[in-house]
Structure formats: C-alpha cells, structure tokens
PDB file of C-alpha atoms in Angstrom:
ATOM      1  CA  MET N   1     146.188 142.488 152.575  1.00 53.00           C
ATOM      2  CA  HIS N   2     147.454 140.947 149.441  1.00 55.00           C
ATOM      3  CA  ASN N   3     146.124 137.358 150.526  1.00 57.00           C
ATOM      4  CA  HIS N   4     143.055 138.329 151.699  1.00 56.00           C
ATOM      5  CA  LYS N   5     142.059 140.126 148.351  1.00 56.00           C
ATOM      6  CA  LYS N   6     143.584 136.910 146.605  1.00 57.00           C
ATOM      7  CA  TRP N   7     140.866 134.709 148.531  1.00 57.00           C
ATOM      8  CA  ILE N   8     138.145 137.152 147.954  1.00 56.00           C
ATOM      9  CA  ARG N   9     138.531 136.544 144.584  1.00 60.00           C
ATOM     10  CA  LEU N  10     138.676 132.951 144.282  1.00 54.00           C
ATOM     11  CA  ALA N  11     135.751 132.760 146.249  1.00 53.00           C
ATOM     12  CA  LEU N  12     133.791 135.230 143.865  1.00 53.00           C
ATOM     13  CA  THR N  13     135.087 132.608 141.054  1.00 51.00           C
ATOM     14  CA  ALA N  14     134.005 129.634 142.748  1.00 50.00           C
ATOM     15  CA  ALA N  15     130.741 131.403 143.379  1.00 50.00           C
ATOM     16  CA  LEU N  16     130.177 131.887 139.699  1.00 49.00           C
ATOM     17  CA  LEU N  17     131.220 128.705 138.665  1.00 47.00           C
ATOM     18  CA  CYS N  18     128.502 126.993 140.677  1.00 47.00           C
ATOM     19  CA  THR N  19     126.073 129.733 139.234  1.00 45.00           C
ATOM     20  CA  LEU N  20     126.922 128.459 135.574  1.00 43.00           C
ATOM     21  CA  LEU N  21     126.893 124.808 136.677  1.00 41.00           C
ATOM     22  CA  ALA N  22     123.368 125.525 138.107  1.00 41.00           C
ATOM     23  CA  THR N  23     121.862 127.059 135.219  1.00 42.00           C
ATOM     24  CA  SER N  24     123.507 124.468 132.730  1.00 41.00           C
ATOM     25  CA  ALA N  25     122.031 121.606 134.811  1.00 41.00           C
ATOM     26  CA  PHE N  26     118.397 122.951 134.873  1.00 46.00           C
ATOM     27  CA  ALA N  27     118.270 124.511 131.496  1.00 58.00           C
ATOM     28  CA  ALA N  28     114.847 126.076 131.050  1.00 80.00           C
ATOM     29  CA  LYS N  29     112.617 124.644 127.972  1.00 83.00           C
ATOM     30  CA  VAL N  30     109.843 125.662 125.867  1.00 85.00           C
ATOM     31  CA  THR N  31     107.189 124.065 124.116  1.00 86.00           C
ATOM     32  CA  ALA N  32     105.039 125.760 121.150  1.00 86.00           C
ATOM     33  CA  THR N  33     101.522 126.345 121.963  1.00 84.00           C
ATOM     34  CA  ALA N  34     100.528 127.175 118.204  1.00 86.00           C
ATOM     35  CA  ASN N  35     103.026 126.929 115.107  1.00 89.00           C
ATOM     36  CA  ILE N  36     105.102 130.232 115.305  1.00 92.00           C
ATOM     37  CA  ASN N  37     108.048 131.591 113.270  1.00 95.00           C
ATOM     38  CA  VAL N  38     111.688 131.256 114.259  1.00 94.00           C
ATOM     39  CA  ARG N  39     113.343 134.995 113.412  1.00 95.00           C
ATOM     40  CA  LYS N  40     117.144 135.736 113.216  1.00 94.00           C
ATOM     41  CA  LYS N  41     116.666 138.752 115.815  1.00 94.00           C
ATOM     42  CA  ALA N  42     114.347 138.962 118.477  1.00 93.00           C
ATOM     43  CA  ASN N  43     111.708 141.221 116.716  1.00 93.00           C
ATOM     44  CA  THR N  44     108.468 140.678 114.513  1.00 91.00           C
ATOM     45  CA  SER N  45     110.539 142.117 111.427  1.00 92.00           C
ATOM     46  CA  SER N  46     113.577 139.956 111.352  1.00 93.00           C
ATOM     47  CA  ARG N  47     113.788 137.111 108.717  1.00 94.00           C
ATOM     48  CA  VAL N  48     112.097 134.254 109.324  1.00 93.00           C
ATOM     49  CA  LEU N  49     114.382 131.348 109.520  1.00 94.00           C
ATOM     50  CA  THR N  50     111.873 128.282 110.128  1.00 92.00           C
ATOM     51  CA  VAL N  51     109.066 127.074 112.030  1.00 91.00           C
ATOM     52  CA  MET N  52     108.787 125.724 115.388  1.00 90.00           C
ATOM     53  CA  LYS N  53     105.733 123.195 115.228  1.00 88.00           C
ATOM     54  CA  LYS N  54     102.544 123.018 117.632  1.00 82.00           C
ATOM     55  CA  GLY N  55     104.070 120.760 120.677  1.00 78.00           C
ATOM     56  CA  TRP N  56     108.266 120.862 119.501  1.00 84.00           C
ATOM     57  CA  THR N  57     110.318 121.306 122.716  1.00 84.00           C
ATOM     58  CA  ARG N  58     113.188 123.133 122.812  1.00 85.00           C
ATOM     59  CA  THR N  59     115.990 124.142 125.040  1.00 86.00           C
ATOM     60  CA  VAL N  60     116.641 128.027 125.410  1.00 88.00           C
ATOM     61  CA  ILE N  61     119.962 129.445 124.293  1.00 89.00           C
ATOM     62  CA  LYS N  62     119.290 133.068 125.849  1.00 88.00           C
ATOM     63  CA  THR N  63     116.362 135.307 126.546  1.00 88.00           C
ATOM     64  CA  SER N  64     116.356 138.989 124.535  1.00 88.00           C
ATOM     65  CA  LYS N  65     117.074 141.669 127.056  1.00 86.00           C
ATOM     66  CA  ASN N  66     113.025 142.729 127.042  1.00 89.00           C
ATOM     67  CA  GLY N  67     112.372 139.216 128.258  1.00 85.00           C
ATOM     68  CA  LYS N  68     109.776 138.852 125.380  1.00 90.00           C
ATOM     69  CA  TRP N  69     111.707 136.780 123.164  1.00 92.00           C
ATOM     70  CA  VAL N  70     113.746 133.520 123.767  1.00 91.00           C
ATOM     71  CA  LYS N  71     116.240 131.684 121.392  1.00 93.00           C
ATOM     72  CA  VAL N  72     115.924 128.278 120.445  1.00 91.00           C
ATOM     73  CA  LYS N  73     117.571 125.674 118.032  1.00 91.00           C
ATOM     74  CA  VAL N  74     114.711 124.366 115.284  1.00 90.00           C
ATOM     75  CA  ASN N  75     115.780 122.707 112.522  1.00 87.00           C
ATOM     76  CA  GLY N  76     119.187 123.291 112.705  1.00 85.00           C
ATOM     77  CA  LYS N  77     118.811 126.921 112.932  1.00 89.00           C
ATOM     78  CA  SER N  78     118.973 129.200 115.992  1.00 92.00           C
ATOM     79  CA  GLY N  79     116.676 132.117 116.152  1.00 94.00           C
ATOM     80  CA  TYR N  80     114.430 133.490 118.049  1.00 94.00           C
ATOM     81  CA  VAL N  81     110.718 132.978 119.357  1.00 94.00           C
ATOM     82  CA  THR N  82     107.967 134.829 121.295  1.00 92.00           C
ATOM     83  CA  LYS N  83     107.450 133.914 124.480  1.00 89.00           C
ATOM     84  CA  GLU N  84     103.493 134.771 123.643  1.00 86.00           C
ATOM     85  CA  TYR N  85     103.354 131.472 122.310  1.00 87.00           C
ATOM     86  CA  VAL N  86     105.536 129.249 124.200  1.00 86.00           C
ATOM     87  CA  LYS N  87     105.252 127.453 127.720  1.00 84.00           C
ATOM     88  CA  THR N  88     108.065 127.313 129.455  1.00 69.00           C
ATOM     89  CA  ALA N  89     108.920 124.527 131.961  1.00 55.00           C
ATOM     90  CA  SER N  90     112.405 122.862 133.344  1.00 43.00           C
ATOM     91  CA  SER N  91     114.087 120.280 131.327  1.00 41.00           C
ATOM     92  CA  SER N  92     113.175 117.683 134.073  1.00 40.00           C
ATOM     93  CA  SER N  93     109.698 118.500 134.256  1.00 38.00           C
ATOM     94  CA  ASN N  94     108.492 118.538 130.424  1.00 41.00           C
ATOM     95  CA  LYS N  95     109.159 114.755 129.519  1.00 49.00           C
ATOM     96  CA  LYS N  96     106.872 112.327 130.089  1.00 56.00           C
ATOM     97  CA  PRO N  97     108.674 109.028 131.835  1.00 56.00           C
ATOM     98  CA  ALA N  98     109.664 106.479 130.548  1.00 60.00           C
ATOM     99  CA  VAL N  99     107.523 103.439 130.024  1.00 60.00           C
ATOM    100  CA  SER N 100     108.380 100.203 131.938  1.00 69.00           C
ATOM    101  CA  VAL N 101     108.877  96.852 130.164  1.00 69.00           C
ATOM    102  CA  SER N 102     105.876  95.635 131.044  1.00 68.00           C
ATOM    103  CA  ASP N 103     103.538  99.088 130.011  1.00 79.00           C
ATOM    104  CA  MET N 104     104.966  99.264 126.846  1.00 88.00           C
ATOM    105  CA  ASN N 105     103.116 100.255 123.889  1.00 90.00           C
ATOM    106  CA  ILE N 106     104.508  98.472 120.571  1.00 95.00           C
ATOM    107  CA  ASP N 107     103.448  99.544 117.162  1.00 97.00           C
ATOM    108  CA  LEU N 108     103.975  96.839 114.034  1.00 98.00           C
ATOM    109  CA  GLN N 109     104.444  97.673 110.691  1.00 97.00           C
ATOM    110  CA  THR N 110     101.791  95.089 109.642  1.00 96.00           C
ATOM    111  CA  ASN N 111      99.236  97.357 110.993  1.00 97.00           C
ATOM    112  CA  TYR N 112      99.559  99.641 107.969  1.00 97.00           C
ATOM    113  CA  ALA N 113      98.711  97.267 105.147  1.00 95.00           C
ATOM    114  CA  GLY N 114      98.147  99.515 101.925  1.00 96.00           C
ATOM    115  CA  VAL N 115      99.832 102.576 103.285  1.00 97.00           C
ATOM    116  CA  PRO N 116     102.571 103.925 101.337  1.00 97.00           C
ATOM    117  CA  TYR N 117     105.870 103.940 102.402  1.00 98.00           C
ATOM    118  CA  ARG N 118     108.237 105.257  99.675  1.00 97.00           C
ATOM    119  CA  ASP N 119     111.323 107.396  98.821  1.00 96.00           C
ATOM    120  CA  LYS N 120     111.241 110.917  97.662  1.00 95.00           C
ATOM    121  CA  ASN N 121     110.772 109.896  93.854  1.00 95.00           C
ATOM    122  CA  GLY N 122     107.842 107.658  94.559  1.00 95.00           C
ATOM    123  CA  ARG N 123     110.035 104.541  94.618  1.00 95.00           C
ATOM    124  CA  PRO N 124     110.351 101.267  95.097  1.00 95.00           C
ATOM    125  CA  ALA N 125     106.572 101.699  93.420  1.00 94.00           C
ATOM    126  CA  GLY N 126     103.876  99.963  95.621  1.00 94.00           C
ATOM    127  CA  ALA N 127     106.442  99.945  98.850  1.00 96.00           C
ATOM    128  CA  THR N 128     103.571  99.856 102.213  1.00 97.00           C
ATOM    129  CA  ILE N 129     104.454 100.618 105.702  1.00 98.00           C
ATOM    130  CA  TYR N 130     103.669  96.662 106.067  1.00 97.00           C
ATOM    131  CA  SER N 131     106.479  95.844 103.272  1.00 96.00           C
ATOM    132  CA  GLY N 132     109.179  98.173 104.372  1.00 96.00           C
ATOM    133  CA  GLY N 133     108.664 100.180 107.532  1.00 98.00           C
ATOM    134  CA  CYS N 134     110.325  98.021 110.009  1.00 98.00           C
ATOM    135  CA  CYS N 135     112.947 100.699 110.423  1.00 98.00           C
ATOM    136  CA  PRO N 136     110.638 103.703 111.343  1.00 98.00           C
ATOM    137  CA  THR N 137     108.879 101.824 113.116  1.00 98.00           C
ATOM    138  CA  THR N 138     111.151 100.384 115.227  1.00 98.00           C
ATOM    139  CA  VAL N 139     112.479 104.147 115.566  1.00 98.00           C
ATOM    140  CA  GLY N 140     109.275 105.216 116.405  1.00 98.00           C
ATOM    141  CA  ASN N 141     108.489 102.121 119.241  1.00 97.00           C
ATOM    142  CA  ILE N 142     111.571 103.229 120.834  1.00 97.00           C
ATOM    143  CA  LEU N 143     111.092 107.142 120.817  1.00 96.00           C
ATOM    144  CA  ARG N 144     107.665 107.015 122.440  1.00 95.00           C
ATOM    145  CA  ASN N 145     108.605 104.295 125.255  1.00 94.00           C
ATOM    146  CA  LEU N 146     112.109 105.532 126.115  1.00 95.00           C
ATOM    147  CA  CYS N 147     111.613 109.332 125.407  1.00 92.00           C
ATOM    148  CA  GLY N 148     108.171 109.791 125.807  1.00 91.00           C
ATOM    149  CA  ILE N 149     107.749 111.481 122.298  1.00 93.00           C
ATOM    150  CA  SER N 150     104.254 111.147 121.774  1.00 91.00           C
ATOM    151  CA  GLN N 151     104.835 112.664 118.407  1.00 93.00           C
ATOM    152  CA  ALA N 152     107.214 109.917 116.990  1.00 96.00           C
ATOM    153  CA  THR N 153     104.181 107.404 115.592  1.00 97.00           C
ATOM    154  CA  THR N 154     104.494 105.140 113.228  1.00 97.00           C
ATOM    155  CA  ARG N 155     103.369 106.859 110.314  1.00 97.00           C
ATOM    156  CA  ASN N 156     105.129 110.240 111.242  1.00 97.00           C
ATOM    157  CA  VAL N 157     108.399 108.553 111.900  1.00 98.00           C
ATOM    158  CA  CYS N 158     107.960 107.320 108.235  1.00 98.00           C
ATOM    159  CA  THR N 159     106.996 111.015 106.703  1.00 97.00           C
ATOM    160  CA  LEU N 160     110.181 111.622 108.327  1.00 97.00           C
ATOM    161  CA  ALA N 161     112.251 108.835 106.926  1.00 98.00           C
ATOM    162  CA  THR N 162     110.792 109.926 103.094  1.00 97.00           C
ATOM    163  CA  GLN N 163     111.320 113.602 103.777  1.00 97.00           C
ATOM    164  CA  CYS N 164     115.091 113.378 104.848  1.00 97.00           C
ATOM    165  CA  GLY N 165     115.992 111.043 102.730  1.00 97.00           C
ATOM    166  CA  ALA N 166     116.668 108.396 104.766  1.00 98.00           C
ATOM    167  CA  ARG N 167     114.207 106.161 102.690  1.00 98.00           C
ATOM    168  CA  TYR N 168     115.892 104.948  99.802  1.00 97.00           C
ATOM    169  CA  ASP N 169     114.539 102.351  96.848  1.00 95.00           C
ATOM    170  CA  GLY N 170     115.344  99.227  98.761  1.00 91.00           C
ATOM    171  CA  GLY N 171     115.155 100.082 102.427  1.00 96.00           C
ATOM    172  CA  THR N 172     115.965 102.686 105.495  1.00 98.00           C
ATOM    173  CA  SER N 173     119.200 104.071 106.845  1.00 98.00           C
ATOM    174  CA  VAL N 174     118.889 104.489 110.761  1.00 98.00           C
ATOM    175  CA  ALA N 175     121.332 106.854 111.122  1.00 98.00           C
ATOM    176  CA  PRO N 176     119.804 110.146 109.091  1.00 98.00           C
ATOM    177  CA  LEU N 177     116.597 109.265 110.396  1.00 98.00           C
ATOM    178  CA  LEU N 178     117.772 109.289 114.108  1.00 98.00           C
ATOM    179  CA  LYS N 179     119.201 112.797 113.047  1.00 97.00           C
ATOM    180  CA  ALA N 180     116.167 114.497 111.562  1.00 96.00           C
ATOM    181  CA  ALA N 181     114.373 112.760 114.731  1.00 96.00           C
ATOM    182  CA  LYS N 182     116.855 114.333 117.102  1.00 95.00           C
ATOM    183  CA  SER N 183     116.482 117.597 115.446  1.00 93.00           C
ATOM    184  CA  LYS N 184     112.814 117.789 115.114  1.00 93.00           C
ATOM    185  CA  TRP N 185     112.025 116.168 118.462  1.00 92.00           C
ATOM    186  CA  GLY N 186     114.910 116.355 120.554  1.00 91.00           C
ATOM    187  CA  GLY N 187     114.944 114.293 124.163  1.00 91.00           C
ATOM    188  CA  PHE N 188     117.565 111.761 123.457  1.00 95.00           C
ATOM    189  CA  THR N 189     121.069 111.032 121.776  1.00 96.00           C
ATOM    190  CA  TYR N 190     122.587 107.787 120.021  1.00 98.00           C
ATOM    191  CA  SER N 191     125.410 105.992 118.849  1.00 98.00           C
ATOM    192  CA  TYR N 192     126.524 103.157 116.704  1.00 98.00           C
ATOM    193  CA  THR N 193     128.318  99.840 117.539  1.00 98.00           C
ATOM    194  CA  THR N 194     128.785  96.547 116.142  1.00 98.00           C
ATOM    195  CA  SER N 195     129.591  94.968 119.835  1.00 98.00           C
ATOM    196  CA  ASP N 196     127.107  92.835 121.235  1.00 97.00           C
ATOM    197  CA  SER N 197     128.784  93.634 125.168  1.00 97.00           C
ATOM    198  CA  GLU N 198     128.397  97.629 124.549  1.00 98.00           C
ATOM    199  CA  MET N 199     124.484  96.789 123.439  1.00 98.00           C
ATOM    200  CA  LEU N 200     124.163  94.771 126.665  1.00 97.00           C
ATOM    201  CA  LYS N 201     126.056  97.313 128.897  1.00 97.00           C
ATOM    202  CA  HIS N 202     123.506  99.893 127.364  1.00 97.00           C
ATOM    203  CA  ILE N 203     120.519  98.212 127.892  1.00 97.00           C
ATOM    204  CA  LYS N 204     121.415  97.377 131.149  1.00 95.00           C
ATOM    205  CA  SER N 205     122.049 100.898 132.057  1.00 95.00           C
ATOM    206  CA  GLY N 206     118.129 101.715 130.650  1.00 95.00           C
ATOM    207  CA  GLY N 207     118.864 102.731 126.922  1.00 97.00           C
ATOM    208  CA  MET N 208     117.229 100.631 123.876  1.00 97.00           C
ATOM    209  CA  ALA N 209     118.779  99.864 120.568  1.00 98.00           C
ATOM    210  CA  VAL N 210     117.777  99.812 117.190  1.00 98.00           C
ATOM    211  CA  ALA N 211     119.064  96.472 115.963  1.00 98.00           C
ATOM    212  CA  HIS N 212     119.598  95.231 112.215  1.00 98.00           C
ATOM    213  CA  THR N 213     119.757  91.515 110.951  1.00 98.00           C
ATOM    214  CA  THR N 214     120.857  90.536 107.986  1.00 97.00           C
ATOM    215  CA  GLY N 215     118.624  87.628 107.671  1.00 97.00           C
ATOM    216  CA  GLY N 216     118.369  83.786 106.737  1.00 96.00           C
ATOM    217  CA  TYR N 217     116.404  80.990 105.847  1.00 95.00           C
ATOM    218  CA  SER N 218     118.123  78.874 108.279  1.00 95.00           C
ATOM    219  CA  GLY N 219     120.860  78.512 111.596  1.00 97.00           C
ATOM    220  CA  PRO N 220     121.177  81.884 113.921  1.00 97.00           C
ATOM    221  CA  LEU N 221     120.706  84.511 111.085  1.00 98.00           C
ATOM    222  CA  SER N 222     116.832  83.477 110.781  1.00 98.00           C
ATOM    223  CA  LEU N 223     116.079  84.292 114.082  1.00 98.00           C
ATOM    224  CA  PHE N 224     113.868  87.519 113.287  1.00 98.00           C
ATOM    225  CA  SER N 225     113.786  87.040 109.315  1.00 97.00           C
ATOM    226  CA  ASN N 226     114.926  85.681 106.328  1.00 96.00           C
ATOM    227  CA  GLY N 227     115.879  89.005 104.921  1.00 96.00           C
ATOM    228  CA  GLY N 228     117.076  92.566 106.055  1.00 97.00           C
ATOM    229  CA  HIS N 229     115.134  93.660 108.883  1.00 98.00           C
ATOM    230  CA  PHE N 230     115.293  95.989 111.906  1.00 98.00           C
ATOM    231  CA  VAL N 231     113.958  95.210 115.642  1.00 98.00           C
ATOM    232  CA  GLY N 232     114.292  97.050 118.707  1.00 98.00           C
ATOM    233  CA  ILE N 233     115.696  95.788 122.228  1.00 98.00           C
ATOM    234  CA  MET N 234     113.843  97.519 124.752  1.00 97.00           C
ATOM    235  CA  GLY N 235     115.034  95.920 127.956  1.00 96.00           C
ATOM    236  CA  THR N 236     116.229  93.024 129.787  1.00 95.00           C
ATOM    237  CA  SER N 237     113.557  90.452 131.440  1.00 94.00           C
ATOM    238  CA  GLY N 238     116.201  88.208 133.804  1.00 94.00           C
ATOM    239  CA  SER N 239     119.283  87.429 132.025  1.00 95.00           C
ATOM    240  CA  ARG N 240     117.088  87.728 128.549  1.00 97.00           C
ATOM    241  CA  LEU N 241     116.536  90.940 126.338  1.00 97.00           C
ATOM    242  CA  VAL N 242     112.848  92.115 125.667  1.00 97.00           C
ATOM    243  CA  VAL N 243     112.595  92.866 121.976  1.00 98.00           C
ATOM    244  CA  ALA N 244     110.036  94.187 119.622  1.00 98.00           C
ATOM    245  CA  ASP N 245     109.485  92.748 116.480  1.00 98.00           C
ATOM    246  CA  PRO N 246     107.632  95.232 113.823  1.00 98.00           C
ATOM    247  CA  TYR N 247     107.023  92.497 111.429  1.00 97.00           C
ATOM    248  CA  TYR N 248     104.597  90.316 113.736  1.00 93.00           C
ATOM    249  CA  TYR N 249     102.369  87.431 112.028  1.00 93.00           C
ATOM    250  CA  ALA N 250     100.457  84.406 113.558  1.00 92.00           C
ATOM    251  CA  GLY N 251     102.810  81.564 113.869  1.00 94.00           C
ATOM    252  CA  LYS N 252     105.948  83.648 113.274  1.00 96.00           C
ATOM    253  CA  TRP N 253     107.429  82.583 116.544  1.00 95.00           C
ATOM    254  CA  THR N 254     107.097  78.801 115.909  1.00 95.00           C
ATOM    255  CA  GLY N 255     108.177  78.830 112.207  1.00 94.00           C
ATOM    256  CA  ASN N 256     111.753  77.439 112.796  1.00 96.00           C
ATOM    257  CA  SER N 257     113.866  75.741 115.220  1.00 97.00           C
ATOM    258  CA  VAL N 258     115.646  78.713 115.871  1.00 97.00           C
ATOM    259  CA  ARG N 259     112.535  80.405 116.606  1.00 97.00           C
ATOM    260  CA  ARG N 260     111.437  77.916 119.028  1.00 97.00           C
ATOM    261  CA  ALA N 261     113.963  77.319 121.126  1.00 97.00           C
ATOM    262  CA  CYS N 262     115.444  80.830 121.742  1.00 98.00           C
ATOM    263  CA  VAL N 263     112.101  82.971 121.923  1.00 97.00           C
ATOM    264  CA  THR N 264     109.228  83.083 124.535  1.00 97.00           C
ATOM    265  CA  GLN N 265     106.185  84.780 123.070  1.00 95.00           C
ATOM    266  CA  THR N 266     103.976  87.317 125.279  1.00 94.00           C
ATOM    267  CA  ASN N 267     100.636  88.334 125.496  1.00 92.00           C
ATOM    268  CA  VAL N 268     101.524  91.183 123.444  1.00 93.00           C
ATOM    269  CA  ARG N 269     101.640  90.978 119.647  1.00 93.00           C
ATOM    270  CA  GLY N 270     105.417  91.823 118.640  1.00 95.00           C
ATOM    271  CA  LYS N 271     106.770  92.064 121.973  1.00 96.00           C
ATOM    272  CA  ILE N 272     109.110  88.913 122.625  1.00 97.00           C
ATOM    273  CA  ILE N 273     111.354  87.494 125.470  1.00 97.00           C
ATOM    274  CA  VAL N 274     114.859  86.385 123.680  1.00 98.00           C
ATOM    275  CA  ASP N 275     118.091  84.872 124.590  1.00 98.00           C
ATOM    276  CA  ARG N 276     120.980  87.003 124.521  1.00 97.00           C
ATOM    277  CA  SER N 277     123.230  84.911 122.987  1.00 97.00           C
ATOM    278  CA  ALA N 278     120.956  84.308 119.856  1.00 98.00           C
ATOM    279  CA  VAL N 279     119.968  87.920 119.771  1.00 98.00           C
ATOM    280  CA  GLY N 280     124.185  88.560 119.276  1.00 97.00           C
ATOM    281  CA  ALA N 281     124.356  85.730 116.589  1.00 98.00           C
ATOM    282  CA  ALA N 282     121.363  87.594 114.519  1.00 98.00           C
ATOM    283  CA  CYS N 283     122.182  90.818 114.717  1.00 98.00           C
ATOM    284  CA  ASN N 284     125.428  92.719 112.876  1.00 98.00           C
ATOM    285  CA  TYR N 285     125.213  96.326 114.220  1.00 98.00           C
ATOM    286  CA  TYR N 286     123.184  98.500 116.700  1.00 98.00           C
ATOM    287  CA  TYR N 287     122.199 102.137 116.676  1.00 98.00           C
ATOM    288  CA  LEU N 288     122.088 102.771 120.956  1.00 98.00           C
ATOM    289  CA  VAL N 289     119.394 105.257 121.972  1.00 98.00           C
ATOM    290  CA  LYS N 290     119.769 107.051 125.192  1.00 96.00           C
ATOM    291  CA  ARG N 291     117.087 109.839 126.521  1.00 94.00           C
ATOM    292  CA  THR N 292     118.349 112.699 127.431  1.00 89.00           C
TER     293      THR N 292
END
C-alpha cells in the first residue's frame, strides 16, 4: 500500500510538471488595440506605471482572479492592463514569419537626407540619418526582416536611439539601442562577440548580426567604409554572406580593389553578396540577433 501511494504521488508530480512545461511553451501574448495604462494592481483606481502603446505585444505573466486583467511587462515595469483593449494570441501565432534572403526589404540611411539624427542635447549639430544613421538603420533592417517587427522603421529606431541615450555626439552604441528595442517591442535576444566563427555559426542557424568595422582607406578594412560603419549580416548565399549596407551610393562597390574583388552587387540597392573571409577581415565585432 505504501508503494502504491508513492507511485500515485510520483504520477501526480509528473503530470503537474508536464502542465507547467506546456503552459510555458505556449505562453499567451497580448497585443494592445489602443494606448492603454499599465497599472500596479488590477483595477482602474490603481497607480499608472507606464503606457502600453497600440500595436505592442507582450507575454502574459498572469491573469487576474476575475479574468478581466492581465499582467505584462512594459518598459521594464510589470503591471496590469485591462483585457478590454488587448487581443490575445498564442506566442507562435502573432509573429510575422522571418523574411527569406531573396525577399528582404532593405532600407538605407541615404534615403534620409536632411532628416535630423542627434543626441538628447542636439549634437552633433547638423547631423542627419544620412550622415550618421548606419547603426539604427541596420538594427531596423534586422528587426523587420528577421523578427517581423514592422514598427522598427528607420525613423522609429533613430528616435528610440536618441531617447534611450544610445545616440551620442560621435556615433551610436549598439548595446543600449538593442536593449531599448527589446524592451519596447520584444521578440528577440542578442549577444556580443568578436569571433568570426561564432558569427558565422549564428548566421547559418538562421540569425542575423549587426557588424561593425573601423574602416580604412586601403586594404581589408576598406571593404565597407573609410571610417567607422555598421552593416547587417542577413544570411548566406552559397559559401558567401548576404550583407545589407545602409550607406549606398552609385559606384561604391567598384570604388577600390578590395570591393571589386570581394563584392557582388544585387538588383536591390544596399544588398550585396560578400566573401566570408573579407567580412571577417573588415569587421571587429558583432551583435548577434536571434528571433524568439
């Protein structure tokens, strides 16, 4: 009898674990259908912590006892939103599929001449997306094509970079920008590496990467730019890499011997096919982005 009770307890424990795992694997998400207040408690008189904007999607942490509120995390704060202004879906059904390499929509910083891109203090004076927006443009290209985040337009990501402090007088820092984008939109994780082999493994597994080069006027470093620059590594094409370079201009890829030897242009402005070894020689670090 003792052993019989023991086996019953073990069976119940196993069933509970299976239920918990299933709940985790198919965690519900909610998308705001309007701008809604995120409150500390599940009632309209509770303090407002932040706002979940229309179109934002968040994972449900828990549901209130009366079933009328769900707890979510927005802008780093956990609180309740009313179910009246959200729609629910399984975590696997509310994402757009990743875009294939052949169908990618690549935006360019050079599409935004005259559009300001400065830090919170308005510096550098006169800076535009055209002149300094390679980082946010690249981040936007990856988040839209890999993660299906349609809100991650070049303009929106540039605005986010300024708001979160990633934009500074002299450039843009990738890590705080990705952190802010993850908090705002979710749907991805990221990591840092200086390893070319780790980057390549990540790309082969279906991820994308924000790549940085210090640039140069000759030799391997001159592949993408004469100075500091960001490009997106979007996928593979045979034994080569598909790269989205946001700083496109006519004649760029025939401008020096390294580009002529290592780059094949496509019919999409900014999308090029590049030798793997050339990318590794030109870039000094990567932020690896993975869809979740």
